[in-house]
GROMACS .gro file of C-alpha atoms in nm:
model
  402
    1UNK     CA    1  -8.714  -5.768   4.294
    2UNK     CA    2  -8.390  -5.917   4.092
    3UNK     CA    3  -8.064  -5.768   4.171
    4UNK     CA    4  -7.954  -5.646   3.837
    5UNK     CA    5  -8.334  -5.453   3.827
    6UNK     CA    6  -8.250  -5.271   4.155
    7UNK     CA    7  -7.911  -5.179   4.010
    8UNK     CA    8  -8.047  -5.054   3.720
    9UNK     CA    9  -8.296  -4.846   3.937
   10UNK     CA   10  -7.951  -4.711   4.077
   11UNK     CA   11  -7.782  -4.650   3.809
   12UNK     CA   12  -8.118  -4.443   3.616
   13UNK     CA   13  -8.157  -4.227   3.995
   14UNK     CA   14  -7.785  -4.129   3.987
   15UNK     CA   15  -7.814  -4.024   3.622
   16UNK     CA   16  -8.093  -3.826   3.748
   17UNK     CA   17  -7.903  -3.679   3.998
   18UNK     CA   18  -7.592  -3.603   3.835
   19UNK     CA   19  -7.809  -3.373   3.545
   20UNK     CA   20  -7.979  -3.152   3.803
   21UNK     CA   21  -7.653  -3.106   3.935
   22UNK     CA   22  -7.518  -3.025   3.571
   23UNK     CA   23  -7.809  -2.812   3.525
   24UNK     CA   24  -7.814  -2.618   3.887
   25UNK     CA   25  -7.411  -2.531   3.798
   26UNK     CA   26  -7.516  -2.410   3.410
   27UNK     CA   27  -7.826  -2.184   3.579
   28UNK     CA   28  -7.547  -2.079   3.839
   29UNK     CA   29  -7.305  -1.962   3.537
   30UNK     CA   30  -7.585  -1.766   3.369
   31UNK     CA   31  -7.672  -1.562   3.624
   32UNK     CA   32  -7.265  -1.511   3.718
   33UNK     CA   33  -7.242  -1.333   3.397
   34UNK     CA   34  -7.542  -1.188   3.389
   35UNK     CA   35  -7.380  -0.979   3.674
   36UNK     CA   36  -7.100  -0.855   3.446
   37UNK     CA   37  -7.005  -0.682   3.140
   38UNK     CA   38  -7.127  -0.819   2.853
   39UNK     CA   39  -6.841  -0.888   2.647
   40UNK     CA   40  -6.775  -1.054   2.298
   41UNK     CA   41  -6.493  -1.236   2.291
   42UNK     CA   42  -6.213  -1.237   2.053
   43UNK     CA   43  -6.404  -1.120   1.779
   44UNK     CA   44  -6.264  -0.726   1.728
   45UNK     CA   45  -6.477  -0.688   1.360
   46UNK     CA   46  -6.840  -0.806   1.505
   47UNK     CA   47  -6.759  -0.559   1.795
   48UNK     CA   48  -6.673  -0.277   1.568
   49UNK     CA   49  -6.954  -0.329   1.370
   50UNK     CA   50  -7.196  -0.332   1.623
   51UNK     CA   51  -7.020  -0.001   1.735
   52UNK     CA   52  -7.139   0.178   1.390
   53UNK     CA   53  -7.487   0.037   1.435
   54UNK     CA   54  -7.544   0.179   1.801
   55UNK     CA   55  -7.241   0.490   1.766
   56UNK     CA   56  -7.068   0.417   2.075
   57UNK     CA   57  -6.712   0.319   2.164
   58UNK     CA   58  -6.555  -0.018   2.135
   59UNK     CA   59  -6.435  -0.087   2.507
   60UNK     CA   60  -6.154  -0.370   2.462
   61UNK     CA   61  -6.062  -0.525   2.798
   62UNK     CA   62  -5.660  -0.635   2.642
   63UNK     CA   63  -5.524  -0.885   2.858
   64UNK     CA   64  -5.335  -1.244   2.870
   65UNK     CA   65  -5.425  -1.553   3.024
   66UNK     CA   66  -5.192  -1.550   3.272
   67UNK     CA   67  -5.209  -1.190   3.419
   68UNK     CA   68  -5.313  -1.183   3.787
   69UNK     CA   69  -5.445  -0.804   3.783
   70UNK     CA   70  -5.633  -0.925   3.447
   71UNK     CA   71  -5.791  -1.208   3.670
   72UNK     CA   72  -5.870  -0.960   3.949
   73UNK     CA   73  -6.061  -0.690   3.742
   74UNK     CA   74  -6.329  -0.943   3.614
   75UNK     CA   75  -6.326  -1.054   3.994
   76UNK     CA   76  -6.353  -0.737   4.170
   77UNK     CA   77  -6.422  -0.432   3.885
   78UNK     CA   78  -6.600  -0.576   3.625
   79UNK     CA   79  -6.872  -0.764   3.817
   80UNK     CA   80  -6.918  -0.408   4.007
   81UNK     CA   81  -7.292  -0.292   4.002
   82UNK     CA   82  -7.203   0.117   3.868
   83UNK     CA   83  -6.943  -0.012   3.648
   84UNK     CA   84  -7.154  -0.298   3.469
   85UNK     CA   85  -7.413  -0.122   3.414
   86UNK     CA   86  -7.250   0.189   3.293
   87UNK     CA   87  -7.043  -0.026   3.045
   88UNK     CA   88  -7.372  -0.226   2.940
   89UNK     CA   89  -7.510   0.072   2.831
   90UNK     CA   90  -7.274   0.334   2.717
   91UNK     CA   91  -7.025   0.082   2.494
   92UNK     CA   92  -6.955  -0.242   2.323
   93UNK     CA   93  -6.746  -0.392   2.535
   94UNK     CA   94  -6.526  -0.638   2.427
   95UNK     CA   95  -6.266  -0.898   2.582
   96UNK     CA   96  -5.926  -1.040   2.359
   97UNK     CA   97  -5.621  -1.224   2.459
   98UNK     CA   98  -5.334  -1.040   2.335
   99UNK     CA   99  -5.160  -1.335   2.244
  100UNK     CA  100  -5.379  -1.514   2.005
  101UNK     CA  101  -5.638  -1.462   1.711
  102UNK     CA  102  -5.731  -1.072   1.684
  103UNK     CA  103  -5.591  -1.017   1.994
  104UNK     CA  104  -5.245  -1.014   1.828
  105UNK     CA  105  -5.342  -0.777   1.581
  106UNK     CA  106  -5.508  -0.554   1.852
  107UNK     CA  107  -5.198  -0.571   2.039
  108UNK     CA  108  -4.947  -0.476   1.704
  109UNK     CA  109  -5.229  -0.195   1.589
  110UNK     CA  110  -5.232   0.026   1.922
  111UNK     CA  111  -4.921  -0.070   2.061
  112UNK     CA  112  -5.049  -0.283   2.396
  113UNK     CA  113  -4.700  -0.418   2.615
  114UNK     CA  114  -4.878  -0.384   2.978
  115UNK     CA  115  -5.151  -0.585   3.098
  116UNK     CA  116  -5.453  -0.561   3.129
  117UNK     CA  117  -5.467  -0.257   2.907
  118UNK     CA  118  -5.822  -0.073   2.871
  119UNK     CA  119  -5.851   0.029   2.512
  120UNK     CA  120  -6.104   0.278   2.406
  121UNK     CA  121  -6.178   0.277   2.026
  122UNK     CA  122  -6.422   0.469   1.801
  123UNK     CA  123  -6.598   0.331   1.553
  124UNK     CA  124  -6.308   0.468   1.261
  125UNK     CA  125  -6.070   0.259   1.467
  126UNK     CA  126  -5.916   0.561   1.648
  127UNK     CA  127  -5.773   0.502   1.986
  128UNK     CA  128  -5.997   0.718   2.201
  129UNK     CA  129  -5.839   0.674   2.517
  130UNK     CA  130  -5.618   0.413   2.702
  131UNK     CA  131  -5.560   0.313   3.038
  132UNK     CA  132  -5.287   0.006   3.194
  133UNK     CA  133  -5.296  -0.173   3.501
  134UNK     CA  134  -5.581  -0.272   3.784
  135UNK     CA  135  -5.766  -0.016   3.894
  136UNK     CA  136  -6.019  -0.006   4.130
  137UNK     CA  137  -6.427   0.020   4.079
  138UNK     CA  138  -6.446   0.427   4.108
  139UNK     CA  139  -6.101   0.472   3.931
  140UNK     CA  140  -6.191   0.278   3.600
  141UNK     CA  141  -6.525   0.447   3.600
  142UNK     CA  142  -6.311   0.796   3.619
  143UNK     CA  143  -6.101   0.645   3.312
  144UNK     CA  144  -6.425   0.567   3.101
  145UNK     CA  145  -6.564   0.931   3.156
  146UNK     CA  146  -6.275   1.083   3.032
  147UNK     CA  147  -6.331   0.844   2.766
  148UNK     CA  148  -6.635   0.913   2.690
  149UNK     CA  149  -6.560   1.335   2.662
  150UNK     CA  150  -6.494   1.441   2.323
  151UNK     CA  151  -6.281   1.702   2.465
  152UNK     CA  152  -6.042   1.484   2.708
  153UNK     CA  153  -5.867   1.145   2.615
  154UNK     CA  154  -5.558   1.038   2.416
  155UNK     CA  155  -5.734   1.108   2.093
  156UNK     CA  156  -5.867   1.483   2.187
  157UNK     CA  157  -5.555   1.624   2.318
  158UNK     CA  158  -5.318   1.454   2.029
  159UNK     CA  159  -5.563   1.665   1.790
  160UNK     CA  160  -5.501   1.934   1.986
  161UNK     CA  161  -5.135   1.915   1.991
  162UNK     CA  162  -5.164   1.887   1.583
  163UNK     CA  163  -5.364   2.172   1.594
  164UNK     CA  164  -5.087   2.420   1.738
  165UNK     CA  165  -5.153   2.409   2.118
  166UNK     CA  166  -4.850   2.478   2.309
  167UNK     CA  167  -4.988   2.598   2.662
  168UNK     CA  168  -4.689   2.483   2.943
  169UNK     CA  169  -5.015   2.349   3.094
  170UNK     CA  170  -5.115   2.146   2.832
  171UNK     CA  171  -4.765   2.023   2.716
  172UNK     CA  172  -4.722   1.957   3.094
  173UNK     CA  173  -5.085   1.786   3.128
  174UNK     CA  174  -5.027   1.590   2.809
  175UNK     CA  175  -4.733   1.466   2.874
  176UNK     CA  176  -4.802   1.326   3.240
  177UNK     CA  177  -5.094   1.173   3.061
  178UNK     CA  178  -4.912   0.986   2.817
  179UNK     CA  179  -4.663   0.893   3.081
  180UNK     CA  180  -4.950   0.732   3.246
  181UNK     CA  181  -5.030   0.478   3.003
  182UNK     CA  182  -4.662   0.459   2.871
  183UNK     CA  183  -4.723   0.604   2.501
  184UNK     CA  184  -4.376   0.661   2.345
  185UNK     CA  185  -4.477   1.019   2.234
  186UNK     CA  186  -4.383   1.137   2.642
  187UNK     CA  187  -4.052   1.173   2.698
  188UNK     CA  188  -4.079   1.421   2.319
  189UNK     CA  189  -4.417   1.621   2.492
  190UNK     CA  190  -4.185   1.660   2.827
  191UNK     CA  191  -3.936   1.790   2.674
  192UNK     CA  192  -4.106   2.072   2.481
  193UNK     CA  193  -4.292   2.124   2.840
  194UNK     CA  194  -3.947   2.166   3.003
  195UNK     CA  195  -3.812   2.449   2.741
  196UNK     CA  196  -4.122   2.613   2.864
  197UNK     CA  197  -3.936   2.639   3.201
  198UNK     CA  198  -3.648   2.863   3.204
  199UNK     CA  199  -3.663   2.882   3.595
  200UNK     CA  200  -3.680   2.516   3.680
  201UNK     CA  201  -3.440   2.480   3.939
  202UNK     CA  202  -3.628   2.688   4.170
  203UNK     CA  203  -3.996   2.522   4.054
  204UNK     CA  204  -4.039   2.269   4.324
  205UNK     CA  205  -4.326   2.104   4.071
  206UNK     CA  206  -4.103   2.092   3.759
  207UNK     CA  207  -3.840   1.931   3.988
  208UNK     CA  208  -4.096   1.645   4.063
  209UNK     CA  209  -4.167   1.680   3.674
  210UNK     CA  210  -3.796   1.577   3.562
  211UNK     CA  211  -3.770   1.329   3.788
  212UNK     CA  212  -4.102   1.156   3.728
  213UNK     CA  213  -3.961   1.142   3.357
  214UNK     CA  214  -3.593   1.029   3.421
  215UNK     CA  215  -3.593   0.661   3.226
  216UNK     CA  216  -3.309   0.583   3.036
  217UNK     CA  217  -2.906   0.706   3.092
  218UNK     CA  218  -2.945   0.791   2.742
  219UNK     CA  219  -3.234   1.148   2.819
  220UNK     CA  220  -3.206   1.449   2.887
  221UNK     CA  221  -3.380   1.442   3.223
  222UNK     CA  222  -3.068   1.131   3.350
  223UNK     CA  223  -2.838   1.409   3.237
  224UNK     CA  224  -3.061   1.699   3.440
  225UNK     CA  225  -3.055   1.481   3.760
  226UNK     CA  226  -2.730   1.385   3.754
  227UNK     CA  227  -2.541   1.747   3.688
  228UNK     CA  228  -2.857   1.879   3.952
  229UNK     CA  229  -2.839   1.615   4.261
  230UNK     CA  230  -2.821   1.876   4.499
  231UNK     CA  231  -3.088   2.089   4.355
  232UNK     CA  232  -3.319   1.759   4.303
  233UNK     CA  233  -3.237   1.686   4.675
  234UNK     CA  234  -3.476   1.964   4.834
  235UNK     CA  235  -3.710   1.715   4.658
  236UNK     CA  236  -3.595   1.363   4.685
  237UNK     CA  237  -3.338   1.192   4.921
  238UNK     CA  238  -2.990   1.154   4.792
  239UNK     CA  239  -3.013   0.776   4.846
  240UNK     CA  240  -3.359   0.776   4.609
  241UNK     CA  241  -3.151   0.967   4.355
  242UNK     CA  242  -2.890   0.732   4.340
  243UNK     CA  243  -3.064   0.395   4.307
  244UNK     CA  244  -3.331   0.549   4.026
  245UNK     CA  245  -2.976   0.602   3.859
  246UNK     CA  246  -2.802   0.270   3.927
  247UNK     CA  247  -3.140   0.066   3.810
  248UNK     CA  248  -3.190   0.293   3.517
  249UNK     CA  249  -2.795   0.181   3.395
  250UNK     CA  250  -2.830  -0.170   3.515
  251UNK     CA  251  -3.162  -0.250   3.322
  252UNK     CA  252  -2.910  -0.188   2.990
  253UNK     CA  253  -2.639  -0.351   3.157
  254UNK     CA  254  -2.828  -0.685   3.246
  255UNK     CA  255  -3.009  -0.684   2.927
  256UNK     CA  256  -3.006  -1.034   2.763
  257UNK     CA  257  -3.172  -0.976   2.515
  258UNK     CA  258  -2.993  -0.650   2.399
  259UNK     CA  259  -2.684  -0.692   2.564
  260UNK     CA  260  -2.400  -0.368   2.546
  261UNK     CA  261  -2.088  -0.367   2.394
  262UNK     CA  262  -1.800  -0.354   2.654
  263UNK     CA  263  -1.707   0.032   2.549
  264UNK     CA  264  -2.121   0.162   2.603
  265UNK     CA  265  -2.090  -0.094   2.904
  266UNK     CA  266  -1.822   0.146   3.062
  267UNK     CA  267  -1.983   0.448   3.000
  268UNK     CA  268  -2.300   0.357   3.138
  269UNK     CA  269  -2.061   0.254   3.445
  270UNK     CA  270  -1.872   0.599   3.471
  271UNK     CA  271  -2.259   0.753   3.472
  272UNK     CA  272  -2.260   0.617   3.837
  273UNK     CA  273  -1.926   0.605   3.949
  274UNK     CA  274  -1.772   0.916   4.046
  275UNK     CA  275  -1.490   0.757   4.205
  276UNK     CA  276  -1.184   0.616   4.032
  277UNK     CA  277  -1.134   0.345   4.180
  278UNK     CA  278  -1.449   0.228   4.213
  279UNK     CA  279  -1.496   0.239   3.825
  280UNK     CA  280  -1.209   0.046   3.751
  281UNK     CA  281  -1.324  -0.231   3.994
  282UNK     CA  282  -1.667  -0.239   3.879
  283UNK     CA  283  -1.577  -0.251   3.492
  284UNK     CA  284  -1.356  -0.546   3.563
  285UNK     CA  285  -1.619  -0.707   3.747
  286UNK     CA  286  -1.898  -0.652   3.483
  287UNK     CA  287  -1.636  -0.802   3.285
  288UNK     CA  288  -1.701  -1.129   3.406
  289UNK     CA  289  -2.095  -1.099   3.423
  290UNK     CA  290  -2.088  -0.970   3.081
  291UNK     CA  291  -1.910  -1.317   2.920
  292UNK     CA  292  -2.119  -1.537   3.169
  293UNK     CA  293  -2.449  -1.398   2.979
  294UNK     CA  294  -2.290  -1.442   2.640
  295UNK     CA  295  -2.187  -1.772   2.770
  296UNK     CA  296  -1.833  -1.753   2.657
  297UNK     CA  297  -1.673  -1.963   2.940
  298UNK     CA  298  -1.281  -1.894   2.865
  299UNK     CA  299  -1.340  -1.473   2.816
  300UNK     CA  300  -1.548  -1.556   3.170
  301UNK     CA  301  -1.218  -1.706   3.327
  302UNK     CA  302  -0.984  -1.468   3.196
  303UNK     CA  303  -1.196  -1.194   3.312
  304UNK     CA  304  -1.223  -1.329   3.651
  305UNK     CA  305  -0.800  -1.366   3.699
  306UNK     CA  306  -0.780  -1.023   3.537
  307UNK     CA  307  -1.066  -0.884   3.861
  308UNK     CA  308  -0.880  -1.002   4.112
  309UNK     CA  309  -0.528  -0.928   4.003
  310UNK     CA  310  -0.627  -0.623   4.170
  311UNK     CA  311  -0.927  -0.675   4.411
  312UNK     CA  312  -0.882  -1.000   4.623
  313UNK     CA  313  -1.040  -0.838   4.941
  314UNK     CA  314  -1.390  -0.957   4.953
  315UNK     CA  315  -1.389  -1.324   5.066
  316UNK     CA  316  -1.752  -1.392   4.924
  317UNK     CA  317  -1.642  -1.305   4.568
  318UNK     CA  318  -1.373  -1.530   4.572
  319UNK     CA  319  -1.556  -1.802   4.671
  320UNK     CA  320  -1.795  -1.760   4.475
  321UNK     CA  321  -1.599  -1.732   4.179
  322UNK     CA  322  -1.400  -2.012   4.240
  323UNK     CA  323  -1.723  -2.196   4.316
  324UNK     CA  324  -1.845  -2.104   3.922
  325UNK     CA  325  -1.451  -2.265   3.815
  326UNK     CA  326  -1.507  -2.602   3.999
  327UNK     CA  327  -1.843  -2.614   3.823
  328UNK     CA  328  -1.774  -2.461   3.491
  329UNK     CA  329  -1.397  -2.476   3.393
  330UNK     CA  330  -1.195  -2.756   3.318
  331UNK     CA  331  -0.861  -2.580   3.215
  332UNK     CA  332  -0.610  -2.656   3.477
  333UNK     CA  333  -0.425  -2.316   3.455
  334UNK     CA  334  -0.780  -2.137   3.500
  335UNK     CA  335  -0.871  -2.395   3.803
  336UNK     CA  336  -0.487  -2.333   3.976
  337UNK     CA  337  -0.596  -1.998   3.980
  338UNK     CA  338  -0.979  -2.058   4.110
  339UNK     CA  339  -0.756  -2.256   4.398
  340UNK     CA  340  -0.593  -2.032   4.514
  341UNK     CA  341  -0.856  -1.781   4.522
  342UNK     CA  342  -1.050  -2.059   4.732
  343UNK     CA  343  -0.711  -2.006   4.974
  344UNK     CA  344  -0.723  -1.673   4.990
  345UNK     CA  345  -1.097  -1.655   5.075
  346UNK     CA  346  -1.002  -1.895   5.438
  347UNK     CA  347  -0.707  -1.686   5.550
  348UNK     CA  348  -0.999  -1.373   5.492
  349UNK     CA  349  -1.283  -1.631   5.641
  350UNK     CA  350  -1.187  -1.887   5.806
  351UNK     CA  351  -1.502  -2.114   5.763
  352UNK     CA  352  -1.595  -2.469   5.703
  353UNK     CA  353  -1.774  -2.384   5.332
  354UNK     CA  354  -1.388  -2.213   5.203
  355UNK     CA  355  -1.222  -2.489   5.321
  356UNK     CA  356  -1.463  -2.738   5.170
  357UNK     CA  357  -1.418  -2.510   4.875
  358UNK     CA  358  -0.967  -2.608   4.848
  359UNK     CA  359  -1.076  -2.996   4.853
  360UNK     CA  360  -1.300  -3.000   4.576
  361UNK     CA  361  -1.057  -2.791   4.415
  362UNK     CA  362  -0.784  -3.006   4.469
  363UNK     CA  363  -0.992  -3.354   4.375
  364UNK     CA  364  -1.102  -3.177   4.011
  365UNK     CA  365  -0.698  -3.127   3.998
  366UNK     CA  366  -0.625  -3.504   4.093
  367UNK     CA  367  -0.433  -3.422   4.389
  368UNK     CA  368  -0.637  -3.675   4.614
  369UNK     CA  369  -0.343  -3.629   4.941
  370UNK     CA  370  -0.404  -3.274   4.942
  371UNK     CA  371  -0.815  -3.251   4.894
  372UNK     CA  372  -0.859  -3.507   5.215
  373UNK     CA  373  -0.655  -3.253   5.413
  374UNK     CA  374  -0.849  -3.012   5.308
  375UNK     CA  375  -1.140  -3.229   5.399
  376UNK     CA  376  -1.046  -3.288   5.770
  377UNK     CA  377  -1.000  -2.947   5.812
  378UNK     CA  378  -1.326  -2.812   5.658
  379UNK     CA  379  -1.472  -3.105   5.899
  380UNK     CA  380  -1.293  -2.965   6.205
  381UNK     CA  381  -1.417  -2.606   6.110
  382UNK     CA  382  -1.759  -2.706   6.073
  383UNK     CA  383  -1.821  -2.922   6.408
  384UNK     CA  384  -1.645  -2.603   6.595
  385UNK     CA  385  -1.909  -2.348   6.436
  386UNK     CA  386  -2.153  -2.604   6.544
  387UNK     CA  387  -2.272  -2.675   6.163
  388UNK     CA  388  -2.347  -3.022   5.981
  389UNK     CA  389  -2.090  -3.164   5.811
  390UNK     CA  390  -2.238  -3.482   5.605
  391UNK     CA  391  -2.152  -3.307   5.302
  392UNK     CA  392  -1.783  -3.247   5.366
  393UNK     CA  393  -1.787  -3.609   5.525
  394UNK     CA  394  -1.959  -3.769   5.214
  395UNK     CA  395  -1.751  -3.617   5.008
  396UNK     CA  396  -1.418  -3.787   5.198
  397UNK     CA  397  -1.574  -4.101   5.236
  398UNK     CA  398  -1.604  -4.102   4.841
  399UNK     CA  399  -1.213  -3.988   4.828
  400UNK     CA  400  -1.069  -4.282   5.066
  401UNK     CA  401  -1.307  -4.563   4.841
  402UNK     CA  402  -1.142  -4.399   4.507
   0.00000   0.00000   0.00000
């Protein structure tokens, strides 16, 4: 037989080959998702419309491309054997991306910001019920019941509330249920619950109430917990107390992207700061943080000098800061100063990184004599704690060929 007839031969039997293969992996994806919910995808009108046809509920499974727990329920939960076939044959179930096509409009219409979301939606477009985050096999399947009762769900009791209902149990129900899935009707439904409770300070459960509902500096329940500690203490350690209060005022503080003035910035400060002192040094030192977000480098620097006119203790700090001047600030005054902060931090910690700290300080201030001094003596203070020093020697090696 010739040799390009035997190739050929080849080439036809690994053609062969490769299509069973193809076809073996397609046969192997069928009957994957034959073993899940049946979902349409991205297409919210054909799954309402098939909702009116059979009268059931739209299940939407809400969630984003990249979200891990999103990955994880079609994984673990929606490939389940009780929950697939209850949601095969009790709803139209439904998948979008909340970031593209009708997903986006989804997202807008019921309000979606945590992923996955489970949305529940008659065939009117009413949200039925809602549920956020993973949840296991027996939990979701507890979600879609409530779902499915025309007497329970989001939808049922927000009738109910518009119908008069003003039970402390219900107010207190509702409101832990719209806490759950992080409507923005709560914190209003809590706080009607809470008038209900004239004797809360001795109500161990309305205690754990306030607290669950303490999320901004700007609520009532911030200003119940703070004027209370000692009462909320039979509940909660002092040191959980504190820190739900210091992230609470730091998650405004820290906020790019709705950044305080400087006057709300102090009061949020004074929420957590009982002590004079304290205050004034943290104010002056949000002072700096504050301009470094804005990126205003010269309010930065003149917040930094006016911080440690008073509060030069804390060696770290003023290495640090004078760290951020070598790096960011090119006005001599500001980098005299940002010098001798660098000093001050090696008479406080007399280590190799400090000392490293004056030479650089003193080359970006062309005074070459005084930053190999420095150098030597970071080098000495390095080889006696035993550390590498190629940086510091690099460094003066680059100096003495200048």
């Amino acid at each position: 037989m010739r040799l390009s007839k035997v190739n050929k031969l080849k080439s036809f039997s690994f053609l062969i080959l490769i299509t069973i293969v193809s076809l073996k992996k397609i046969v192997a994806q069928d009957a994957d998702s034959a073993k899940g919910i049946k979902f349409i995808r991205e297409d919210f009108r054909t799954a309402m419309t098939q909702a009116a046809e059979k009268n059931k509920l739209v299940f939407i499974d809400a969630y984003t491309t990249w979200c891990g727990p999103c990955k994880l329920m079609d994984k673990s939960v929606f490939t389940d054997e009780k929950v697939l076939a209850f949601m095969n044959e009790n709803f139209v179930n439904l998948k979008l991306d909340m970031e593209r096509g009708d997903g986006q409009i989804v997202a807008q219409r019921y309000k979606v910001s945590a992923f996955p979301s489970f949305l529940f939606v008659n065939s009117e477009g009413e949200l039925v019920h809602k549920g956020i985050g993973y949840q296991d096999a027996d939990k979701f399947l507890g979600l879609v019941s409530i779902a499915l009762n025309a007497n329970q769900g989001l939808l049922a009791w927000s009738k109910k509330f518009d119908n008069g209902e003003r039970s402390p149990d219900f107010l207190k129900n509702y409101a832990l249920q719209l806490a759950d899935v992080q409507d923005a009707k709560r914190t209003a439904i809590a706080k009607l619950y809470l008038k209900t409770q004239l004797d809360w300070k001795n109500n161990n459960e309305t205690l754990d109430f306030i607290f669950k509902f303490v999320e901004s500096p700007d609520d009532t329940f911030f200003t119940l917990l703070s004027k209370n500690k000692p009462i909320f203490e039979r509940r909660v350690s002092r040191e959980a107390i504190e820190l739900k209060r210091k992230n609470l005022v730091e998650e405004q503080l820290f906020d790019k992207k709705n950044l305080p003035t400087l006057a709300r910035a102090d009061s949020l400060l004074a929420l957590v700061n009982d002590d004079k002192h304290k205050l004034d040094s943290t104010q002056r030192n949000y002072r700096m943080t504050y301009y470094r977000m804005k990126g205003d480098r010269n309010a930065y620097a003149q917040a930094a000098v006016n911080y440690f006119k008073k509060y030069d203790k804390n060696a770290g700090e003023l290495a640090e800061t004078a760290n951020t001047f070598l790096e960011q600030i090119d006005d001599k005054t500001f980098l005299e100063k940002a010098l001798k902060w660098a000093k001050r931090a090696t008479r406080l910690e007399k280590i190799s990184y400090h000392q490293f700290l004056v030479a650089e300080l003193y080359n970006k201030l062309k005074d070459k004599s005084a930053a190999l001094k420095a150098a030597n003596i970071a080098i000495e203070l390095g080889k006696k704690a035993g550390e590498s020093t190629d940086e510091v020697s690099a460094f003066k090696t680059r100096l003495l060929k200048e």
